[in-house]
CSV table of C-alpha atoms and ligand atoms in Angstrom, one decimal:
chain,number,residue,atom,x,y,z
A,1,MET,CA,101.4,75.8,105.6
A,2,GLN,CA,104.0,75.7,102.9
A,3,THR,CA,105.5,72.5,101.5
A,4,SER,CA,109.1,71.7,102.5
A,5,LEU,CA,111.6,70.7,99.9
A,6,LYS,CA,114.6,68.4,100.6
A,7,ILE,CA,117.2,66.3,98.9
A,8,THR,CA,117.0,62.5,99.7
A,9,THR,CA,119.4,59.6,99.1
A,10,SER,CA,116.5,57.3,98.1
A,11,ILE,CA,113.0,57.9,96.8
A,12,GLN,CA,111.9,55.1,99.1
A,13,ASN,CA,112.0,57.7,102.0
A,14,ALA,CA,108.5,58.9,101.0
A,15,ASN,CA,105.1,57.1,100.9
A,16,LEU,CA,104.4,58.2,97.3
A,17,GLN,CA,107.3,57.9,94.9
A,18,PHE,CA,107.6,59.2,91.4
A,19,VAL,CA,109.9,58.2,88.6
A,20,LEU,CA,110.0,60.6,85.6
A,21,ALA,CA,110.8,58.4,82.6
A,22,ASP,CA,110.9,58.3,78.8
A,23,SER,CA,111.5,55.4,76.4
A,24,SER,CA,115.2,55.4,77.0
A,25,SER,CA,114.9,55.0,80.8
A,26,LYS,CA,116.3,52.0,82.7
A,27,PHE,CA,114.5,50.8,85.8
A,28,ASP,CA,116.8,48.1,87.2
A,29,ASP,CA,117.5,49.9,90.5
A,30,LEU,CA,113.8,50.2,91.3
A,31,ALA,CA,112.3,47.7,93.8
A,32,LEU,CA,110.2,46.0,91.1
A,33,SER,CA,109.7,42.3,90.5
A,34,LYS,CA,110.5,40.7,87.1
A,35,THR,CA,106.8,40.7,86.1
A,36,GLU,CA,106.3,44.2,87.3
A,37,LEU,CA,109.3,45.3,85.2
A,38,ALA,CA,108.0,43.6,82.1
A,39,HIS,CA,104.6,45.2,82.7
A,40,LEU,CA,106.2,48.6,83.0
A,41,LYS,CA,108.2,48.2,79.8
A,42,LYS,CA,105.1,47.2,77.9
A,43,ARG,CA,103.2,50.2,79.2
A,44,ILE,CA,106.0,52.6,78.3
A,45,LYS,CA,106.1,51.1,74.8
A,46,ALA,CA,102.4,51.7,74.5
A,47,GLU,CA,103.1,55.3,75.6
A,48,GLU,CA,100.9,55.0,78.7
A,49,LYS,CA,101.5,58.2,80.7
A,50,TRP,CA,100.9,56.9,84.3
A,51,THR,CA,101.8,53.5,85.7
A,52,GLU,CA,101.3,52.7,89.4
A,53,PHE,CA,102.8,49.9,91.5
A,54,GLY,CA,102.7,48.9,95.2
A,55,THR,CA,100.6,49.0,98.3
A,56,ILE,CA,98.6,51.7,100.1
A,57,GLU,CA,101.6,52.4,102.4
A,58,SER,CA,104.2,52.6,99.7
A,59,LYS,CA,103.3,53.5,96.1
A,60,LEU,CA,105.5,54.0,93.1
A,61,VAL,CA,104.3,55.9,90.0
A,62,VAL,CA,106.2,56.0,86.7
A,63,ALA,CA,105.2,59.1,84.8
A,64,LEU,CA,106.1,59.3,81.1
A,65,ILE,CA,107.7,62.5,80.1
A,66,GLU,CA,107.4,63.8,76.5
A,67,LYS,CA,110.2,65.5,74.7
A,68,THR,CA,109.4,67.8,71.8
A,69,GLU,CA,111.3,70.6,70.1
A,70,ASP,CA,110.0,73.1,72.6
A,71,LEU,CA,111.9,72.6,75.9
A,72,ASN,CA,109.9,75.2,77.7
A,73,TRP,CA,106.7,73.4,76.8
A,74,ASP,CA,108.1,70.1,78.0
A,75,ILE,CA,109.1,71.5,81.3
A,76,GLU,CA,105.6,73.1,81.7
A,77,GLN,CA,104.1,69.6,81.2
A,78,VAL,CA,106.3,68.3,84.0
A,79,ARG,CA,105.1,71.0,86.3
A,80,LYS,CA,101.5,69.8,85.5
A,81,VAL,CA,102.5,66.2,86.3
A,82,GLY,CA,103.8,67.5,89.6
A,83,ASN,CA,100.4,69.1,90.3
A,84,ARG,CA,98.6,65.9,89.4
A,85,ALA,CA,100.9,64.0,91.8
A,86,CYS,CA,100.1,66.6,94.5
A,87,GLY,CA,96.4,65.8,93.9
A,88,GLN,CA,97.0,62.1,94.2
A,89,ALA,CA,99.1,62.5,97.4
A,90,ASN,CA,96.4,64.5,99.1
A,91,HIS,CA,93.7,62.1,97.9
A,92,GLU,CA,95.6,59.2,99.4
A,93,LYS,CA,96.5,61.2,102.6
A,94,ALA,CA,100.2,60.9,101.9
A,95,THR,CA,102.5,63.3,103.8
A,96,SER,CA,105.5,63.1,101.6
A,97,ILE,CA,106.3,62.7,97.9
A,98,SER,CA,109.6,61.8,96.3
A,99,VAL,CA,110.8,62.1,92.8
A,100,THR,CA,113.7,61.0,90.7
A,101,ASN,CA,114.4,61.8,87.1
A,102,LYS,CA,115.2,59.0,84.7
A,103,SER,CA,114.2,60.9,81.6
A,104,GLN,CA,116.5,62.8,79.3
A,105,LEU,CA,114.7,66.0,80.1
A,106,GLU,CA,117.2,68.0,82.3
A,107,ASN,CA,115.8,69.6,85.5
A,108,ALA,CA,112.6,67.6,85.2
A,109,ALA,CA,112.7,66.7,88.9
A,110,LEU,CA,112.8,70.4,89.9
A,111,ALA,CA,109.9,71.2,87.6
A,112,PHE,CA,107.9,68.4,89.1
A,113,ALA,CA,108.6,69.6,92.6
A,114,GLU,CA,107.7,73.1,91.5
A,115,GLY,CA,104.3,71.9,90.2
A,116,THR,CA,103.7,69.9,93.4
A,117,MET,CA,104.5,72.7,95.8
A,118,LEU,CA,102.6,75.3,94.0
A,119,GLY,CA,99.6,72.9,93.5
A,120,ASN,CA,99.6,72.1,97.2
A,121,TYR,CA,98.9,75.7,98.2
A,122,GLU,CA,95.8,76.4,100.2
A,123,PHE,CA,94.5,79.6,101.8
A,124,ARG,CA,92.9,78.4,105.1
A,125,LYS,CA,93.2,81.4,107.3
A,126,TYR,CA,89.4,81.9,107.6
A,127,LYS,CA,88.4,78.2,107.7
A,128,THR,CA,87.1,77.3,111.2
A,129,GLY,CA,86.1,73.7,110.6
A,130,LYS,CA,88.1,70.6,111.9
A,131,ASP,CA,89.4,69.6,108.4
A,132,ALA,CA,93.2,70.2,108.6
A,133,GLY,CA,93.5,70.6,104.9
A,134,ASN,CA,96.1,69.0,102.6
A,135,SER,CA,98.0,66.0,104.0
A,136,LEU,CA,101.1,66.6,101.9
A,137,LYS,CA,103.9,68.3,103.8
A,138,SER,CA,107.1,67.6,102.0
A,139,VAL,CA,108.7,66.9,98.6
A,140,LEU,CA,112.0,65.0,98.4
A,141,ILE,CA,114.2,65.1,95.3
A,142,GLU,CA,116.6,62.2,94.8
A,143,LYS,CA,120.1,63.6,95.0
A,144,SER,CA,121.3,62.7,91.5
A,145,SER,CA,118.4,64.7,90.1
A,146,THR,CA,119.2,68.1,91.6
A,147,THR,CA,121.7,70.3,93.5
A,148,LYS,CA,121.6,72.2,96.8
A,149,THR,CA,121.7,75.5,95.0
A,150,ALA,CA,118.9,74.6,92.7
A,151,ILE,CA,116.7,73.5,95.6
A,152,ALA,CA,117.4,76.7,97.5
A,153,LYS,CA,116.4,78.8,94.5
A,154,LEU,CA,113.2,76.8,93.9
A,155,GLN,CA,112.2,77.0,97.6
A,156,ALA,CA,112.7,80.7,97.7
A,157,THR,CA,110.8,81.2,94.4
A,158,VAL,CA,107.9,79.1,95.5
A,159,ASP,CA,107.8,80.8,99.0
A,160,GLY,CA,107.8,84.2,97.2
A,161,THR,CA,104.9,83.1,95.0
A,162,LEU,CA,102.9,81.7,97.9
A,163,THR,CA,103.5,84.9,99.9
A,164,ALA,CA,102.1,86.8,97.0
A,165,ARG,CA,99.1,84.5,96.8
A,166,ASP,CA,98.3,84.9,100.5
A,167,LEU,CA,98.4,88.7,100.1
A,168,ILE,CA,96.1,88.6,97.1
A,169,ASN,CA,93.6,86.2,98.7
A,170,GLU,CA,93.3,88.4,101.8
A,171,PRO,CA,90.1,90.5,101.7
A,172,LEU,CA,89.9,94.2,102.3
A,173,SER,CA,88.4,93.5,105.7
A,174,TYR,CA,92.0,92.6,106.7
A,175,LEU,CA,94.3,93.9,104.1
A,176,THR,CA,93.9,97.7,104.0
A,177,ALA,CA,96.8,99.9,102.7
A,178,PRO,CA,98.2,100.4,106.3
A,179,GLN,CA,98.0,96.6,106.9
A,180,LEU,CA,99.7,95.9,103.6
A,181,SER,CA,102.6,98.1,104.9
A,182,LYS,CA,102.7,96.1,108.1
A,183,GLU,CA,103.0,92.9,106.1
A,184,ILE,CA,105.8,94.4,104.0
A,185,ARG,CA,107.7,95.5,107.2
A,186,ALA,CA,107.4,92.0,108.6
A,187,LEU,CA,108.5,90.4,105.4
A,188,GLY,CA,111.5,92.8,105.1
A,189,LYS,CA,112.6,91.6,108.6
A,190,LYS,CA,112.1,87.9,107.7
A,191,CYS,CA,113.7,88.0,104.3
A,192,GLY,CA,116.4,90.7,104.8
A,193,PHE,CA,115.3,93.7,102.7
A,194,ARG,CA,115.1,97.3,103.9
A,195,VAL,CA,111.6,98.8,104.2
A,196,GLU,CA,110.5,102.4,104.3
A,197,VAL,CA,106.9,103.3,104.6
A,198,MET,CA,105.7,106.8,103.8
A,199,ASN,CA,102.5,107.8,105.6
A,200,LYS,CA,99.8,110.2,104.3
A,201,ALA,CA,101.5,113.3,105.6
A,202,LYS,CA,104.7,112.4,103.8
A,203,ILE,CA,102.8,111.4,100.6
A,204,ALA,CA,101.1,114.9,100.8
A,205,SER,CA,104.5,116.6,101.2
A,206,MET,CA,105.7,114.8,98.1
A,207,LYS,CA,102.6,116.1,96.3
A,208,MET,CA,101.6,112.6,95.1
A,209,GLY,CA,98.3,113.9,93.7
A,210,GLY,CA,97.4,110.6,92.0
A,211,LEU,CA,97.6,108.5,95.1
A,212,LEU,CA,96.0,111.2,97.3
A,213,SER,CA,93.1,111.6,94.9
A,214,VAL,CA,92.3,107.9,94.5
A,215,ASN,CA,92.4,107.7,98.3
A,216,ARG,CA,90.0,110.5,99.0
A,217,GLY,CA,86.9,108.3,99.2
A,218,SER,CA,88.6,105.9,101.6
A,219,VAL,CA,88.3,105.6,105.4
A,220,ASP,CA,91.9,104.3,105.5
A,221,PRO,CA,95.0,106.4,104.7
A,222,PRO,CA,97.2,105.6,101.7
A,223,THR,CA,100.8,104.4,102.1
A,224,PHE,CA,103.8,104.5,99.8
A,225,ASN,CA,106.2,101.6,100.3
A,226,ILE,CA,109.8,101.4,99.5
A,227,MET,CA,111.7,98.1,99.7
A,228,GLU,CA,115.4,97.8,98.9
A,229,TRP,CA,117.8,94.9,98.5
A,230,LYS,CA,121.4,96.2,98.1
A,231,PRO,CA,124.1,93.6,98.3
A,232,ALA,CA,127.7,94.6,99.0
A,233,LYS,CA,128.6,93.4,95.5
A,234,SER,CA,126.0,94.0,92.8
A,235,ARG,CA,126.1,93.4,89.1
A,236,ASN,CA,124.3,96.7,88.4
A,237,LYS,CA,125.6,100.2,89.2
A,238,LYS,CA,122.2,101.9,88.9
A,239,PRO,CA,119.2,100.2,90.6
A,240,LEU,CA,116.7,98.0,89.0
A,241,VAL,CA,113.2,99.3,90.1
A,242,LEU,CA,110.1,97.2,90.4
A,243,VAL,CA,106.8,99.0,90.7
A,244,GLY,CA,103.5,97.2,91.7
A,245,LYS,CA,100.0,98.5,91.6
A,246,GLY,CA,98.7,98.3,95.2
A,247,VAL,CA,95.0,99.0,95.0
A,248,VAL,CA,93.8,96.8,97.9
A,249,TYR,CA,90.3,97.1,96.6
A,250,ASP,CA,88.8,98.6,93.5
A,251,THR,CA,85.1,99.5,93.6
A,252,GLY,CA,85.6,101.9,90.7
A,253,GLY,CA,85.1,104.8,93.0
A,254,LEU,CA,82.2,107.1,92.0
A,255,SER,CA,82.4,105.6,88.5
A,256,LEU,CA,81.2,102.5,90.4
A,257,LYS,CA,81.7,99.0,88.9
A,258,PRO,CA,78.5,97.0,88.5
A,259,THR,CA,78.2,94.9,91.6
A,260,GLN,CA,77.3,91.8,89.7
A,261,SER,CA,80.6,89.8,89.4
A,262,SER,CA,82.9,92.6,88.2
A,263,MET,CA,83.5,93.7,91.8
A,264,ASP,CA,83.7,90.3,93.4
A,265,PHE,CA,87.4,89.8,92.9
A,266,MET,CA,88.7,93.3,93.2
A,267,LYS,CA,90.5,92.5,96.4
A,268,SER,CA,93.1,91.1,93.8
A,269,ASP,CA,93.8,94.6,92.4
A,270,MET,CA,97.0,94.6,94.4
A,271,SER,CA,98.4,91.6,92.6
A,272,GLY,CA,101.1,93.7,91.0
A,273,ALA,CA,102.2,94.8,94.5
A,274,ALA,CA,102.1,91.2,95.6
A,275,ALA,CA,104.4,90.1,92.8
A,276,VAL,CA,106.9,92.8,93.7
A,277,ILE,CA,106.8,91.9,97.4
A,278,GLY,CA,107.1,88.1,96.6
A,279,ALA,CA,110.1,88.8,94.3
A,280,MET,CA,111.8,91.1,96.9
A,281,CYS,CA,111.5,88.3,99.4
A,282,ALA,CA,113.0,85.7,97.1
A,283,VAL,CA,115.8,88.0,95.8
A,284,SER,CA,116.9,88.9,99.3
A,285,SER,CA,116.5,85.4,100.7
A,286,LEU,CA,118.8,84.2,97.9
A,287,LYS,CA,121.1,87.2,98.3
A,288,LEU,CA,121.2,87.7,94.6
A,289,PRO,CA,124.0,90.0,93.5
A,290,VAL,CA,121.6,92.7,92.1
A,291,HIS,CA,120.6,96.0,93.5
A,292,VAL,CA,116.8,96.0,93.5
A,293,ILE,CA,114.3,98.6,94.7
A,294,GLY,CA,110.5,97.9,95.0
A,295,LEU,CA,107.9,100.7,95.0
A,296,ILE,CA,104.3,100.2,96.0
A,297,PRO,CA,101.7,102.9,96.1
A,298,ALA,CA,98.8,101.5,98.1
A,299,THR,CA,95.2,102.5,98.7
A,300,ASP,CA,91.7,101.3,98.1
A,301,ASN,CA,89.4,103.0,95.6
A,302,ARG,CA,85.9,103.7,96.7
A,303,PRO,CA,83.2,106.3,96.6
A,304,GLY,CA,82.8,108.4,99.7
A,305,VAL,CA,81.7,111.9,100.7
A,306,ASP,CA,85.0,113.4,99.7
A,307,ALA,CA,85.8,111.0,96.8
A,308,TYR,CA,87.4,112.4,93.7
A,309,VAL,CA,84.9,112.9,90.9
A,310,PRO,CA,84.9,112.5,87.1
A,311,GLY,CA,85.9,115.9,85.7
A,312,ASP,CA,88.4,116.7,88.4
A,313,VAL,CA,91.9,117.8,87.4
A,314,ILE,CA,94.7,116.5,89.5
A,315,THR,CA,98.4,117.1,89.6
A,316,ILE,CA,100.9,114.1,89.7
A,317,SER,CA,104.1,114.5,91.7
A,318,ASN,CA,106.2,115.3,88.6
A,319,GLY,CA,103.9,118.3,87.9
A,320,LYS,CA,101.8,116.9,85.1
A,321,THR,CA,98.1,117.5,85.2
A,322,VAL,CA,95.5,114.8,84.6
A,323,GLU,CA,91.8,115.2,83.8
A,324,VAL,CA,90.0,112.4,85.5
A,325,LEU,CA,87.1,111.2,83.3
A,326,ASN,CA,86.6,107.9,85.0
A,327,THR,CA,87.5,107.2,88.6
A,328,ASP,CA,87.8,103.5,87.8
A,329,ALA,CA,90.9,104.1,85.8
A,330,GLU,CA,92.7,104.6,89.2
A,331,GLY,CA,95.6,102.3,88.8
A,332,ARG,CA,97.4,104.5,86.3
A,333,LEU,CA,97.0,107.5,88.6
A,334,ILE,CA,98.8,105.9,91.6
A,335,LEU,CA,101.4,104.3,89.3
A,336,ALA,CA,102.1,107.8,87.8
A,337,ASP,CA,103.3,108.9,91.2
A,338,ALA,CA,105.3,105.8,91.7
A,339,LEU,CA,106.9,106.0,88.2
A,340,SER,CA,107.7,109.7,88.9
A,341,TYR,CA,109.3,108.7,92.2
A,342,ALA,CA,111.4,106.0,90.3
A,343,GLN,CA,112.8,108.8,88.2
A,344,LYS,CA,114.7,110.2,91.2
A,345,LEU,CA,116.4,106.8,91.8
A,346,LYS,CA,118.2,107.1,88.4
A,347,PRO,CA,117.3,103.6,87.5
A,348,GLU,CA,118.9,101.3,85.1
A,349,LEU,CA,115.5,99.7,84.3
A,350,VAL,CA,112.0,100.0,85.7
A,351,ILE,CA,109.5,97.2,85.5
A,352,ASP,CA,105.9,97.8,86.6
A,353,LEU,CA,103.3,95.1,87.1
A,354,ALA,CA,99.6,96.0,87.4
A,355,THR,CA,96.2,94.6,87.1
A,356,LEU,CA,95.6,97.6,85.0
A,357,THR,CA,92.9,97.0,82.4
A,358,GLY,CA,89.9,94.7,81.7
A,359,ALA,CA,91.0,95.2,78.0
A,360,ALA,CA,94.2,93.3,78.6
A,361,ALA,CA,92.3,90.4,80.3
A,362,ARG,CA,89.8,90.3,77.5
A,363,GLY,CA,92.5,90.4,74.9
A,364,VAL,CA,94.7,87.6,76.0
A,365,GLY,CA,92.9,85.8,78.8
A,366,LYS,CA,94.8,83.9,81.5
A,367,GLU,CA,97.5,82.6,79.2
A,368,ALA,CA,99.6,85.7,79.0
A,369,MET,CA,100.3,89.2,80.3
A,370,VAL,CA,100.3,92.1,77.9
A,371,SER,CA,103.7,93.7,77.8
A,372,PHE,CA,105.1,97.1,76.6
A,373,PHE,CA,108.8,97.8,76.2
A,374,LYS,CA,110.7,101.1,76.1
A,375,THR,CA,114.1,99.3,76.5
A,376,ASP,CA,116.9,98.1,74.3
A,377,THR,CA,116.1,94.9,72.4
A,378,GLU,CA,118.4,92.7,74.5
A,379,THR,CA,116.6,93.6,77.8
A,380,ALA,CA,113.3,92.9,76.1
A,381,ARG,CA,114.6,89.6,74.8
A,382,GLN,CA,115.8,88.5,78.2
A,383,LEU,CA,112.6,89.3,80.0
A,384,LYS,CA,110.6,87.5,77.3
A,385,ALA,CA,112.9,84.5,77.5
A,386,SER,CA,112.3,84.4,81.3
A,387,GLY,CA,108.6,84.5,80.6
A,388,GLN,CA,108.9,81.5,78.3
A,389,ARG,CA,111.0,79.5,80.8
A,390,VAL,CA,108.7,80.0,83.8
A,391,TYR,CA,105.6,80.0,81.6
A,392,GLU,CA,104.5,83.4,82.6
A,393,ARG,CA,104.5,84.5,79.0
A,394,MET,CA,104.0,87.9,77.5
A,395,ILE,CA,102.4,89.3,74.4
A,396,GLU,CA,103.9,92.6,73.3
A,397,MET,CA,101.7,95.5,72.3
A,398,PRO,CA,103.1,98.7,70.8
A,399,LEU,CA,103.6,102.2,72.3
A,400,TRP,CA,102.9,103.9,68.9
A,401,LYS,CA,102.5,107.7,69.0
A,402,GLU,CA,99.0,107.6,67.5
A,403,TYR,CA,97.7,105.9,70.6
A,404,GLY,CA,99.0,108.9,72.6
A,405,ASP,CA,96.4,111.1,70.8
A,406,TYR,CA,93.6,109.1,72.5
A,407,ILE,CA,94.4,110.5,75.9
A,408,GLN,CA,94.7,114.2,74.9
A,409,SER,CA,92.6,116.4,77.2
A,410,ASP,CA,90.9,119.7,76.4
A,411,ILE,CA,91.9,121.3,79.7
A,412,ALA,CA,94.8,119.3,81.3
A,413,ASP,CA,98.0,117.7,80.0
A,414,ILE,CA,96.3,114.3,79.5
A,415,LYS,CA,93.1,112.5,80.6
A,416,ASN,CA,92.9,109.2,82.3
A,417,VAL,CA,90.8,107.3,79.8
A,418,GLY,CA,91.2,106.8,76.1
A,419,GLY,CA,87.9,105.7,74.8
A,420,PRO,CA,86.3,102.4,74.0
A,421,THR,CA,89.1,100.8,72.0
A,422,ALA,CA,92.7,99.9,72.6
A,423,GLY,CA,92.3,100.1,76.4
A,424,ALA,CA,95.5,98.3,77.4
A,425,ILE,CA,97.6,100.4,75.1
A,426,THR,CA,96.1,103.8,76.0
A,427,ALA,CA,96.7,102.9,79.7
A,428,ALA,CA,100.4,102.1,78.9
A,429,LYS,CA,100.6,105.4,76.9
A,430,PHE,CA,99.4,107.2,80.0
A,431,LEU,CA,102.1,105.6,82.2
A,432,GLU,CA,104.8,106.4,79.6
A,433,HIS,CA,104.3,110.1,80.4
A,434,PHE,CA,105.9,109.5,83.8
A,435,THR,CA,108.9,107.6,82.6
A,436,ASP,CA,112.2,109.0,81.4
A,437,TYR,CA,114.2,105.8,81.7
A,438,PRO,CA,114.3,102.3,80.2
A,439,TRP,CA,110.9,100.9,81.2
A,440,VAL,CA,108.7,97.8,80.9
A,441,HIS,CA,105.0,97.7,81.7
A,442,LEU,CA,103.3,94.4,82.4
A,443,ASP,CA,99.5,94.3,82.5
A,444,ILE,CA,98.7,91.2,84.4
A,445,ALA,CA,94.9,91.6,84.7
A,446,GLY,CA,94.1,88.3,83.0
A,447,MET,CA,96.6,86.2,84.9
A,448,ALA,CA,96.5,87.5,88.5
A,449,PHE,CA,93.3,85.9,89.8
A,450,LEU,CA,91.6,82.8,88.5
A,451,GLN,CA,88.0,81.7,89.1
A,452,THR,CA,88.6,78.1,88.2
A,453,LYS,CA,91.6,76.0,89.0
A,454,ALA,CA,94.3,75.9,86.3
A,455,SER,CA,96.7,73.1,87.4
A,456,TYR,CA,99.5,74.3,89.7
A,457,ARG,CA,98.5,78.0,89.2
A,458,GLY,CA,95.6,77.1,91.5
A,459,LYS,CA,92.4,79.0,91.9
A,460,ASN,CA,92.1,82.6,93.2
A,461,GLY,CA,95.4,84.6,93.5
A,462,THR,CA,98.1,83.0,91.3
A,463,GLY,CA,101.1,85.1,92.4
A,464,VAL,CA,102.0,85.7,88.8
A,465,GLY,CA,105.1,87.8,88.2
A,466,VAL,CA,107.2,86.4,91.1
A,467,ARG,CA,108.6,83.5,89.2
A,468,LEU,CA,109.2,85.7,86.2
A,469,LEU,CA,111.0,88.4,88.1
A,470,VAL,CA,113.2,85.9,90.1
A,471,ASP,CA,114.2,84.1,86.9
A,472,PHE,CA,115.0,87.4,85.2
A,473,LEU,CA,116.9,88.8,88.1
A,474,SER,CA,118.9,85.6,88.6
A,475,GLU,CA,120.1,85.8,85.0
A,476,TYR,CA,120.6,89.5,85.1
B,501,LIG,N1,91.4,97.0,88.2
B,501,LIG,C1,90.8,97.4,87.0
B,501,LIG,C2,91.2,96.4,85.9
B,501,LIG,C3,90.8,95.0,86.0
B,501,LIG,C4,89.7,94.5,85.4
B,501,LIG,C5,91.7,94.1,86.6
B,501,LIG,C6,89.3,93.2,85.4
B,501,LIG,C7,91.3,92.7,86.6
B,501,LIG,C8,90.2,92.3,86.1
B,501,LIG,C9,91.1,98.8,86.6
B,501,LIG,O1,91.3,99.7,87.7
B,501,LIG,C10,90.0,99.3,85.8
B,501,LIG,O2,88.9,99.4,86.4
B,501,LIG,N2,90.2,99.6,84.6
B,501,LIG,C11,89.2,100.1,83.7
B,501,LIG,C12,89.7,101.3,83.0
B,501,LIG,C13,88.7,102.0,82.1
B,501,LIG,C14,87.7,102.7,83.1
B,501,LIG,C15,89.4,103.0,81.3
B,501,LIG,C16,88.8,99.0,82.8
B,501,LIG,O3,89.7,98.3,82.3
B,501,LIG,O4,87.6,98.8,82.5
B,502,LIG,ZN1,89.5,100.5,88.4
B,503,LIG,ZN1,92.0,98.8,89.4
């Protein structure tokens, strides 16, 4: 169940109340006695971060907010305070939390609520025990600390992120490629975007050799999913296209991954797809004035009697041939077909998100995604700025020509692996072959799925990319 978010006239309407404060804050309107007030002032002077008052039924916490030169960092700390508050609420079996902002940091109450709601996420679908899970059901923001529009935007963004997390956390035993399409159809109805699903026959008629080849070992057919949000009045004439890698499970295929640990979390290899779906939900729920199209090639990747083999030469839908030297480098093959399809849409900009390489994850860990830009500098600047704001940050790597040499094939146009070094870059260079438009590639392999809890990002599927895309598209 998702946490509800509302405006309230008084923070006293919740059993756990939070005041965000700094050294300049005044507390006269809080229901505190003289001695309590004196105690609070002393604690704030001593820079104590967390001061609690009250009884079990009604508790007030004053959390001290820091202000540095880096506004984005400050806001991120408040999200983490929100997550800590969520932990306390559930520990104390509170059902509601309220917050008011008495600090000088603008929008702190919203950031707090964001951290609380994201931190409160649980995936309980397969739990059969009596434990009902988290007690916290709603977050209230005091009305002077926010606006109705801001709340609607936050709720839609959080909902989109949690939808993405649910999809990522679903195992292959439920979420096959055809099932993913069913989920997309249902979300399209719920949120208001148009959905078109191409089945295997249609995919074959489109000659999507990448998607068909990766799917050959599978018992389930592939799908190619098209989502569209087209408002009557949009800021862009040509569509903005989002592409997500939808590998619902990656065994590596015949180039099998070692079973120990490296395969355990490969249900998350559709995290790029999940980010695109979550963003489409938020954008259409908010009726943003931008024309956006989402593309998701979906299949699992596994060995089978008819599986594609290392050495095969396959043809992508744009006619380019690829020598497959490792069937575990499958993401780029299905993305090649999707990026080629995007070409027909005459896009203004294409952004793809993919759990593409272990190299990206090893290179930057969970703190950033690896990004590649073939755009004007202003578009790049705006996307990076969104990344800083929502703290889904990116580290740029280059698309230098030299790296293109790494994927030259003896017998085909290119090969699908580039050797032991620069794995994230050679994967991007591969994708570049299928783009003839402004394009951004985001390798989210390190951020998509966490094996230990990282504050409000949670454990398991993080839904990374949704908050980034919604911020970017709102500002577009
Ligand atoms: N899905 C993986 C990448 C991945 C690894 C995502 C770890 C998240 C965590 C991708 O399909 C893959 O297997 N890539 C290979 C490419 C190699 C064979 C060229 C890799 O990175 O090892
Ligand atoms: Zn793989
Ligand atoms: Zn993969």
